[in-house]
């Protein structure tokens, strides 16, 4: 009987310059989705295109540049599919930001893979703890974080749209 070679994982996750074309496209997709979700829920319309362009341009993602940060890009079957940013907030704490997967690849294990890679990146930056914030309507994100061992905690920042704050010990 011939042994079959294992099927290669279609996912890869690697550091990416925060200002690369793939990173910029994923930032635009992420921001568009979360902004549209908020506006549709609270005001019944999508984000005004001028506001969308202004807000995307206002946050370059430079906080994810080394040495204090890293942007991870997930690819599915070689195509850009998601991203996550990690940045140090102090010598021992990292913040997880912009966790995103394109809709067409959700449900295929990429979210957990991306968050675990972000945790590894935070450890490599010297963090013993990772924190994040999210909104109440991003139920899928909150479910993922809880499944991966994040605990809801008191606010660690005063971000305008943050409604839930999480932390995870990275030393154990």
mmCIF file with all atom_site columns, C-alpha atoms in Angstrom:
data_model
loop_
_atom_site.group_PDB
_atom_site.id
_atom_site.type_symbol
_atom_site.label_atom_id
_atom_site.label_alt_id
_atom_site.label_comp_id
_atom_site.label_asym_id
_atom_site.label_entity_id
_atom_site.label_seq_id
_atom_site.pdbx_PDB_ins_code
_atom_site.Cartn_x
_atom_site.Cartn_y
_atom_site.Cartn_z
_atom_site.occupancy
_atom_site.B_iso_or_equiv
_atom_site.pdbx_formal_charge
_atom_site.auth_seq_id
_atom_site.auth_comp_id
_atom_site.auth_asym_id
_atom_site.auth_atom_id
_atom_site.pdbx_PDB_model_num
ATOM 1   C CA . UNK A 1 1   ? 0.000   0.000  0.000  1.00 0.00 ? 1   UNK A CA 1
ATOM 2   C CA . UNK A 1 2   ? 1.373   3.404  -0.988 1.00 0.00 ? 2   UNK A CA 1
ATOM 3   C CA . UNK A 1 3   ? 1.256   6.177  1.581  1.00 0.00 ? 3   UNK A CA 1
ATOM 4   C CA . UNK A 1 4   ? -0.367  9.337  0.337  1.00 0.00 ? 4   UNK A CA 1
ATOM 5   C CA . UNK A 1 5   ? 1.439   12.617 0.807  1.00 0.00 ? 5   UNK A CA 1
ATOM 6   C CA . UNK A 1 6   ? -0.368  14.977 3.160  1.00 0.00 ? 6   UNK A CA 1
ATOM 7   C CA . UNK A 1 7   ? -2.376  17.687 1.479  1.00 0.00 ? 7   UNK A CA 1
ATOM 8   C CA . UNK A 1 8   ? -0.539  20.982 1.880  1.00 0.00 ? 8   UNK A CA 1
ATOM 9   C CA . UNK A 1 9   ? -2.296  23.590 3.972  1.00 0.00 ? 9   UNK A CA 1
ATOM 10  C CA . UNK A 1 10  ? -3.739  26.260 1.684  1.00 0.00 ? 10  UNK A CA 1
ATOM 11  C CA . UNK A 1 11  ? -2.967  28.923 4.340  1.00 0.00 ? 11  UNK A CA 1
ATOM 12  C CA . UNK A 1 12  ? 0.283   30.798 4.854  1.00 0.00 ? 12  UNK A CA 1
ATOM 13  C CA . UNK A 1 13  ? 0.896   33.670 7.257  1.00 0.00 ? 13  UNK A CA 1
ATOM 14  C CA . UNK A 1 14  ? 3.949   35.900 7.030  1.00 0.00 ? 14  UNK A CA 1
ATOM 15  C CA . UNK A 1 15  ? 5.059   39.425 7.938  1.00 0.00 ? 15  UNK A CA 1
ATOM 16  C CA . UNK A 1 16  ? 4.224   42.035 5.311  1.00 0.00 ? 16  UNK A CA 1
ATOM 17  C CA . UNK A 1 17  ? 5.240   45.693 5.030  1.00 0.00 ? 17  UNK A CA 1
ATOM 18  C CA . UNK A 1 18  ? 2.301   47.748 6.339  1.00 0.00 ? 18  UNK A CA 1
ATOM 19  C CA . UNK A 1 19  ? 2.332   49.856 3.167  1.00 0.00 ? 19  UNK A CA 1
ATOM 20  C CA . UNK A 1 20  ? 2.541   47.091 0.566  1.00 0.00 ? 20  UNK A CA 1
ATOM 21  C CA . UNK A 1 21  ? -0.188  46.989 -2.103 1.00 0.00 ? 21  UNK A CA 1
ATOM 22  C CA . UNK A 1 22  ? -1.633  43.756 -0.625 1.00 0.00 ? 22  UNK A CA 1
ATOM 23  C CA . UNK A 1 23  ? -1.672  45.217 2.901  1.00 0.00 ? 23  UNK A CA 1
ATOM 24  C CA . UNK A 1 24  ? -3.327  48.406 1.625  1.00 0.00 ? 24  UNK A CA 1
ATOM 25  C CA . UNK A 1 25  ? -6.018  46.439 -0.221 1.00 0.00 ? 25  UNK A CA 1
ATOM 26  C CA . UNK A 1 26  ? -6.798  44.363 2.875  1.00 0.00 ? 26  UNK A CA 1
ATOM 27  C CA . UNK A 1 27  ? -6.875  47.508 5.082  1.00 0.00 ? 27  UNK A CA 1
ATOM 28  C CA . UNK A 1 28  ? -9.401  49.041 2.667  1.00 0.00 ? 28  UNK A CA 1
ATOM 29  C CA . UNK A 1 29  ? -11.520 45.851 2.686  1.00 0.00 ? 29  UNK A CA 1
ATOM 30  C CA . UNK A 1 30  ? -11.366 45.612 6.495  1.00 0.00 ? 30  UNK A CA 1
ATOM 31  C CA . UNK A 1 31  ? -12.223 49.247 7.123  1.00 0.00 ? 31  UNK A CA 1
ATOM 32  C CA . UNK A 1 32  ? -15.009 49.240 4.545  1.00 0.00 ? 32  UNK A CA 1
ATOM 33  C CA . UNK A 1 33  ? -16.622 46.184 6.115  1.00 0.00 ? 33  UNK A CA 1
ATOM 34  C CA . UNK A 1 34  ? -16.479 47.296 9.747  1.00 0.00 ? 34  UNK A CA 1
ATOM 35  C CA . UNK A 1 35  ? -17.506 50.860 8.910  1.00 0.00 ? 35  UNK A CA 1
ATOM 36  C CA . UNK A 1 36  ? -20.407 49.743 6.730  1.00 0.00 ? 36  UNK A CA 1
ATOM 37  C CA . UNK A 1 37  ? -21.565 47.311 9.435  1.00 0.00 ? 37  UNK A CA 1
ATOM 38  C CA . UNK A 1 38  ? -21.610 50.132 11.994 1.00 0.00 ? 38  UNK A CA 1
ATOM 39  C CA . UNK A 1 39  ? -23.426 52.594 9.742  1.00 0.00 ? 39  UNK A CA 1
ATOM 40  C CA . UNK A 1 40  ? -25.969 50.018 8.571  1.00 0.00 ? 40  UNK A CA 1
ATOM 41  C CA . UNK A 1 41  ? -26.696 48.998 12.169 1.00 0.00 ? 41  UNK A CA 1
ATOM 42  C CA . UNK A 1 42  ? -26.898 52.518 13.621 1.00 0.00 ? 42  UNK A CA 1
ATOM 43  C CA . UNK A 1 43  ? -27.921 54.787 10.735 1.00 0.00 ? 43  UNK A CA 1
ATOM 44  C CA . UNK A 1 44  ? -29.339 52.495 8.045  1.00 0.00 ? 44  UNK A CA 1
ATOM 45  C CA . UNK A 1 45  ? -26.835 53.333 5.294  1.00 0.00 ? 45  UNK A CA 1
ATOM 46  C CA . UNK A 1 46  ? -23.324 52.459 4.176  1.00 0.00 ? 46  UNK A CA 1
ATOM 47  C CA . UNK A 1 47  ? -20.313 54.660 4.836  1.00 0.00 ? 47  UNK A CA 1
ATOM 48  C CA . UNK A 1 48  ? -20.104 57.819 2.771  1.00 0.00 ? 48  UNK A CA 1
ATOM 49  C CA . UNK A 1 49  ? -17.336 57.181 0.188  1.00 0.00 ? 49  UNK A CA 1
ATOM 50  C CA . UNK A 1 50  ? -15.559 60.465 1.000  1.00 0.00 ? 50  UNK A CA 1
ATOM 51  C CA . UNK A 1 51  ? -15.489 59.608 4.710  1.00 0.00 ? 51  UNK A CA 1
ATOM 52  C CA . UNK A 1 52  ? -14.275 56.105 3.908  1.00 0.00 ? 52  UNK A CA 1
ATOM 53  C CA . UNK A 1 53  ? -11.392 57.417 1.788  1.00 0.00 ? 53  UNK A CA 1
ATOM 54  C CA . UNK A 1 54  ? -10.473 60.020 4.416  1.00 0.00 ? 54  UNK A CA 1
ATOM 55  C CA . UNK A 1 55  ? -10.439 57.540 7.315  1.00 0.00 ? 55  UNK A CA 1
ATOM 56  C CA . UNK A 1 56  ? -8.474  54.896 5.405  1.00 0.00 ? 56  UNK A CA 1
ATOM 57  C CA . UNK A 1 57  ? -5.862  57.484 4.432  1.00 0.00 ? 57  UNK A CA 1
ATOM 58  C CA . UNK A 1 58  ? -5.661  58.814 8.006  1.00 0.00 ? 58  UNK A CA 1
ATOM 59  C CA . UNK A 1 59  ? -4.417  55.500 9.440  1.00 0.00 ? 59  UNK A CA 1
ATOM 60  C CA . UNK A 1 60  ? -1.405  54.322 7.473  1.00 0.00 ? 60  UNK A CA 1
ATOM 61  C CA . UNK A 1 61  ? -0.702  51.355 9.726  1.00 0.00 ? 61  UNK A CA 1
ATOM 62  C CA . UNK A 1 62  ? 2.801   52.607 10.456 1.00 0.00 ? 62  UNK A CA 1
ATOM 63  C CA . UNK A 1 63  ? 2.366   51.428 14.059 1.00 0.00 ? 63  UNK A CA 1
ATOM 64  C CA . UNK A 1 64  ? 2.862   47.923 12.641 1.00 0.00 ? 64  UNK A CA 1
ATOM 65  C CA . UNK A 1 65  ? 6.372   48.700 11.395 1.00 0.00 ? 65  UNK A CA 1
ATOM 66  C CA . UNK A 1 66  ? 9.367   47.118 13.113 1.00 0.00 ? 66  UNK A CA 1
ATOM 67  C CA . UNK A 1 67  ? 10.843  47.282 15.627 1.00 0.00 ? 67  UNK A CA 1
ATOM 68  C CA . UNK A 1 68  ? 7.700   47.804 17.745 1.00 0.00 ? 68  UNK A CA 1
ATOM 69  C CA . UNK A 1 69  ? 5.144   46.183 15.513 1.00 0.00 ? 69  UNK A CA 1
ATOM 70  C CA . UNK A 1 70  ? 4.411   43.723 12.767 1.00 0.00 ? 70  UNK A CA 1
ATOM 71  C CA . UNK A 1 71  ? 1.682   43.303 10.177 1.00 0.00 ? 71  UNK A CA 1
ATOM 72  C CA . UNK A 1 72  ? 0.871   39.725 9.255  1.00 0.00 ? 72  UNK A CA 1
ATOM 73  C CA . UNK A 1 73  ? -0.668  38.843 5.928  1.00 0.00 ? 73  UNK A CA 1
ATOM 74  C CA . UNK A 1 74  ? -2.582  35.595 5.498  1.00 0.00 ? 74  UNK A CA 1
ATOM 75  C CA . UNK A 1 75  ? -2.766  34.046 2.064  1.00 0.00 ? 75  UNK A CA 1
ATOM 76  C CA . UNK A 1 76  ? -5.172  31.331 1.011  1.00 0.00 ? 76  UNK A CA 1
ATOM 77  C CA . UNK A 1 77  ? -3.954  29.281 -1.953 1.00 0.00 ? 77  UNK A CA 1
ATOM 78  C CA . UNK A 1 78  ? -1.418  32.045 -2.546 1.00 0.00 ? 78  UNK A CA 1
ATOM 79  C CA . UNK A 1 79  ? -3.927  34.904 -2.681 1.00 0.00 ? 79  UNK A CA 1
ATOM 80  C CA . UNK A 1 80  ? -4.100  37.716 -0.070 1.00 0.00 ? 80  UNK A CA 1
ATOM 81  C CA . UNK A 1 81  ? -6.928  36.701 2.247  1.00 0.00 ? 81  UNK A CA 1
ATOM 82  C CA . UNK A 1 82  ? -6.502  38.440 5.592  1.00 0.00 ? 82  UNK A CA 1
ATOM 83  C CA . UNK A 1 83  ? -4.345  40.371 7.966  1.00 0.00 ? 83  UNK A CA 1
ATOM 84  C CA . UNK A 1 84  ? -3.622  41.101 11.613 1.00 0.00 ? 84  UNK A CA 1
ATOM 85  C CA . UNK A 1 85  ? -1.493  43.776 13.189 1.00 0.00 ? 85  UNK A CA 1
ATOM 86  C CA . UNK A 1 86  ? 0.476   43.593 16.419 1.00 0.00 ? 86  UNK A CA 1
ATOM 87  C CA . UNK A 1 87  ? 2.080   46.559 18.133 1.00 0.00 ? 87  UNK A CA 1
ATOM 88  C CA . UNK A 1 88  ? 3.751   46.988 21.484 1.00 0.00 ? 88  UNK A CA 1
ATOM 89  C CA . UNK A 1 89  ? 1.957   49.346 23.844 1.00 0.00 ? 89  UNK A CA 1
ATOM 90  C CA . UNK A 1 90  ? 4.680   48.980 26.480 1.00 0.00 ? 90  UNK A CA 1
ATOM 91  C CA . UNK A 1 91  ? 7.663   46.683 27.057 1.00 0.00 ? 91  UNK A CA 1
ATOM 92  C CA . UNK A 1 92  ? 5.539   43.657 27.984 1.00 0.00 ? 92  UNK A CA 1
ATOM 93  C CA . UNK A 1 93  ? 2.134   44.278 26.365 1.00 0.00 ? 93  UNK A CA 1
ATOM 94  C CA . UNK A 1 94  ? 1.155   43.930 22.729 1.00 0.00 ? 94  UNK A CA 1
ATOM 95  C CA . UNK A 1 95  ? -2.084  45.014 21.142 1.00 0.00 ? 95  UNK A CA 1
ATOM 96  C CA . UNK A 1 96  ? -3.827  42.969 18.452 1.00 0.00 ? 96  UNK A CA 1
ATOM 97  C CA . UNK A 1 97  ? -5.489  45.117 15.781 1.00 0.00 ? 97  UNK A CA 1
ATOM 98  C CA . UNK A 1 98  ? -7.165  44.781 12.380 1.00 0.00 ? 98  UNK A CA 1
ATOM 99  C CA . UNK A 1 99  ? -7.845  41.039 12.469 1.00 0.00 ? 99  UNK A CA 1
ATOM 100 C CA . UNK A 1 100 ? -9.620  40.437 9.186  1.00 0.00 ? 100 UNK A CA 1
ATOM 101 C CA . UNK A 1 101 ? -10.393 37.705 6.686  1.00 0.00 ? 101 UNK A CA 1
ATOM 102 C CA . UNK A 1 102 ? -12.074 38.243 3.360  1.00 0.00 ? 102 UNK A CA 1
ATOM 103 C CA . UNK A 1 103 ? -15.613 36.887 3.448  1.00 0.00 ? 103 UNK A CA 1
ATOM 104 C CA . UNK A 1 104 ? -14.990 34.230 0.807  1.00 0.00 ? 104 UNK A CA 1
ATOM 105 C CA . UNK A 1 105 ? -12.363 32.432 2.951  1.00 0.00 ? 105 UNK A CA 1
ATOM 106 C CA . UNK A 1 106 ? -14.090 32.622 6.327  1.00 0.00 ? 106 UNK A CA 1
ATOM 107 C CA . UNK A 1 107 ? -14.930 29.338 8.016  1.00 0.00 ? 107 UNK A CA 1
ATOM 108 C CA . UNK A 1 108 ? -11.771 27.633 6.727  1.00 0.00 ? 108 UNK A CA 1
ATOM 109 C CA . UNK A 1 109 ? -9.577  27.930 9.828  1.00 0.00 ? 109 UNK A CA 1
ATOM 110 C CA . UNK A 1 110 ? -7.761  31.087 8.843  1.00 0.00 ? 110 UNK A CA 1
ATOM 111 C CA . UNK A 1 111 ? -8.956  33.239 11.743 1.00 0.00 ? 111 UNK A CA 1
ATOM 112 C CA . UNK A 1 112 ? -7.465  31.003 14.431 1.00 0.00 ? 112 UNK A CA 1
ATOM 113 C CA . UNK A 1 113 ? -4.283  30.534 12.389 1.00 0.00 ? 113 UNK A CA 1
ATOM 114 C CA . UNK A 1 114 ? -3.903  34.295 11.968 1.00 0.00 ? 114 UNK A CA 1
ATOM 115 C CA . UNK A 1 115 ? -4.520  35.095 15.652 1.00 0.00 ? 115 UNK A CA 1
ATOM 116 C CA . UNK A 1 116 ? -2.071  32.390 16.789 1.00 0.00 ? 116 UNK A CA 1
ATOM 117 C CA . UNK A 1 117 ? 0.551   33.773 14.400 1.00 0.00 ? 117 UNK A CA 1
ATOM 118 C CA . UNK A 1 118 ? -0.101  37.234 15.871 1.00 0.00 ? 118 UNK A CA 1
ATOM 119 C CA . UNK A 1 119 ? 0.422   35.833 19.372 1.00 0.00 ? 119 UNK A CA 1
ATOM 120 C CA . UNK A 1 120 ? 3.738   34.330 18.251 1.00 0.00 ? 120 UNK A CA 1
ATOM 121 C CA . UNK A 1 121 ? 4.716   37.694 16.755 1.00 0.00 ? 121 UNK A CA 1
ATOM 122 C CA . UNK A 1 122 ? 3.814   39.430 20.034 1.00 0.00 ? 122 UNK A CA 1
ATOM 123 C CA . UNK A 1 123 ? 6.020   36.997 21.959 1.00 0.00 ? 123 UNK A CA 1
ATOM 124 C CA . UNK A 1 124 ? 8.860   37.647 19.490 1.00 0.00 ? 124 UNK A CA 1
ATOM 125 C CA . UNK A 1 125 ? 8.466   41.367 20.246 1.00 0.00 ? 125 UNK A CA 1
ATOM 126 C CA . UNK A 1 126 ? 8.915   40.573 23.959 1.00 0.00 ? 126 UNK A CA 1
ATOM 127 C CA . UNK A 1 127 ? 5.279   40.743 25.063 1.00 0.00 ? 127 UNK A CA 1
ATOM 128 C CA . UNK A 1 128 ? 4.014   38.512 27.845 1.00 0.00 ? 128 UNK A CA 1
ATOM 129 C CA . UNK A 1 129 ? 0.438   39.668 27.392 1.00 0.00 ? 129 UNK A CA 1
ATOM 130 C CA . UNK A 1 130 ? -1.742  40.653 24.461 1.00 0.00 ? 130 UNK A CA 1
ATOM 131 C CA . UNK A 1 131 ? -4.805  42.905 24.548 1.00 0.00 ? 131 UNK A CA 1
ATOM 132 C CA . UNK A 1 132 ? -7.449  43.885 22.030 1.00 0.00 ? 132 UNK A CA 1
ATOM 133 C CA . UNK A 1 133 ? -10.711 45.744 21.732 1.00 0.00 ? 133 UNK A CA 1
ATOM 134 C CA . UNK A 1 134 ? -13.717 45.132 19.531 1.00 0.00 ? 134 UNK A CA 1
ATOM 135 C CA . UNK A 1 135 ? -17.309 46.192 19.041 1.00 0.00 ? 135 UNK A CA 1
ATOM 136 C CA . UNK A 1 136 ? -20.472 44.497 20.213 1.00 0.00 ? 136 UNK A CA 1
ATOM 137 C CA . UNK A 1 137 ? -21.769 43.875 16.690 1.00 0.00 ? 137 UNK A CA 1
ATOM 138 C CA . UNK A 1 138 ? -18.606 41.973 15.713 1.00 0.00 ? 138 UNK A CA 1
ATOM 139 C CA . UNK A 1 139 ? -19.962 38.787 17.288 1.00 0.00 ? 139 UNK A CA 1
ATOM 140 C CA . UNK A 1 140 ? -17.826 36.487 15.143 1.00 0.00 ? 140 UNK A CA 1
ATOM 141 C CA . UNK A 1 141 ? -14.645 38.163 16.372 1.00 0.00 ? 141 UNK A CA 1
ATOM 142 C CA . UNK A 1 142 ? -15.671 37.963 20.022 1.00 0.00 ? 142 UNK A CA 1
ATOM 143 C CA . UNK A 1 143 ? -16.522 34.282 19.585 1.00 0.00 ? 143 UNK A CA 1
ATOM 144 C CA . UNK A 1 144 ? -13.128 33.572 18.008 1.00 0.00 ? 144 UNK A CA 1
ATOM 145 C CA . UNK A 1 145 ? -11.223 35.380 20.761 1.00 0.00 ? 145 UNK A CA 1
ATOM 146 C CA . UNK A 1 146 ? -13.107 33.540 23.519 1.00 0.00 ? 146 UNK A CA 1
ATOM 147 C CA . UNK A 1 147 ? -12.473 30.204 21.783 1.00 0.00 ? 147 UNK A CA 1
ATOM 148 C CA . UNK A 1 148 ? -8.748  30.999 21.645 1.00 0.00 ? 148 UNK A CA 1
ATOM 149 C CA . UNK A 1 149 ? -8.506  31.722 25.380 1.00 0.00 ? 149 UNK A CA 1
ATOM 150 C CA . UNK A 1 150 ? -8.949  35.485 25.499 1.00 0.00 ? 150 UNK A CA 1
ATOM 151 C CA . UNK A 1 151 ? -10.724 36.757 28.591 1.00 0.00 ? 151 UNK A CA 1
ATOM 152 C CA . UNK A 1 152 ? -12.988 39.781 28.595 1.00 0.00 ? 152 UNK A CA 1
ATOM 153 C CA . UNK A 1 153 ? -11.658 42.470 30.888 1.00 0.00 ? 153 UNK A CA 1
ATOM 154 C CA . UNK A 1 154 ? -12.058 46.084 31.887 1.00 0.00 ? 154 UNK A CA 1
ATOM 155 C CA . UNK A 1 155 ? -11.259 48.717 29.254 1.00 0.00 ? 155 UNK A CA 1
ATOM 156 C CA . UNK A 1 156 ? -7.557  49.208 28.550 1.00 0.00 ? 156 UNK A CA 1
ATOM 157 C CA . UNK A 1 157 ? -8.091  52.166 26.216 1.00 0.00 ? 157 UNK A CA 1
ATOM 158 C CA . UNK A 1 158 ? -10.677 54.812 25.359 1.00 0.00 ? 158 UNK A CA 1
ATOM 159 C CA . UNK A 1 159 ? -11.155 53.990 21.669 1.00 0.00 ? 159 UNK A CA 1
ATOM 160 C CA . UNK A 1 160 ? -14.346 55.608 20.407 1.00 0.00 ? 160 UNK A CA 1
ATOM 161 C CA . UNK A 1 161 ? -15.990 52.453 19.017 1.00 0.00 ? 161 UNK A CA 1
ATOM 162 C CA . UNK A 1 162 ? -14.600 49.880 21.476 1.00 0.00 ? 162 UNK A CA 1
ATOM 163 C CA . UNK A 1 163 ? -17.259 48.075 23.508 1.00 0.00 ? 163 UNK A CA 1
ATOM 164 C CA . UNK A 1 164 ? -15.449 44.896 24.571 1.00 0.00 ? 164 UNK A CA 1
ATOM 165 C CA . UNK A 1 165 ? -11.861 44.497 25.746 1.00 0.00 ? 165 UNK A CA 1
ATOM 166 C CA . UNK A 1 166 ? -9.922  41.241 25.942 1.00 0.00 ? 166 UNK A CA 1
ATOM 167 C CA . UNK A 1 167 ? -6.578  40.046 27.242 1.00 0.00 ? 167 UNK A CA 1
ATOM 168 C CA . UNK A 1 168 ? -4.529  36.870 27.070 1.00 0.00 ? 168 UNK A CA 1
ATOM 169 C CA . UNK A 1 169 ? -1.426  35.795 28.961 1.00 0.00 ? 169 UNK A CA 1
ATOM 170 C CA . UNK A 1 170 ? 1.247   34.747 26.465 1.00 0.00 ? 170 UNK A CA 1
ATOM 171 C CA . UNK A 1 171 ? 3.676   33.266 28.989 1.00 0.00 ? 171 UNK A CA 1
ATOM 172 C CA . UNK A 1 172 ? 1.816   30.028 29.720 1.00 0.00 ? 172 UNK A CA 1
#
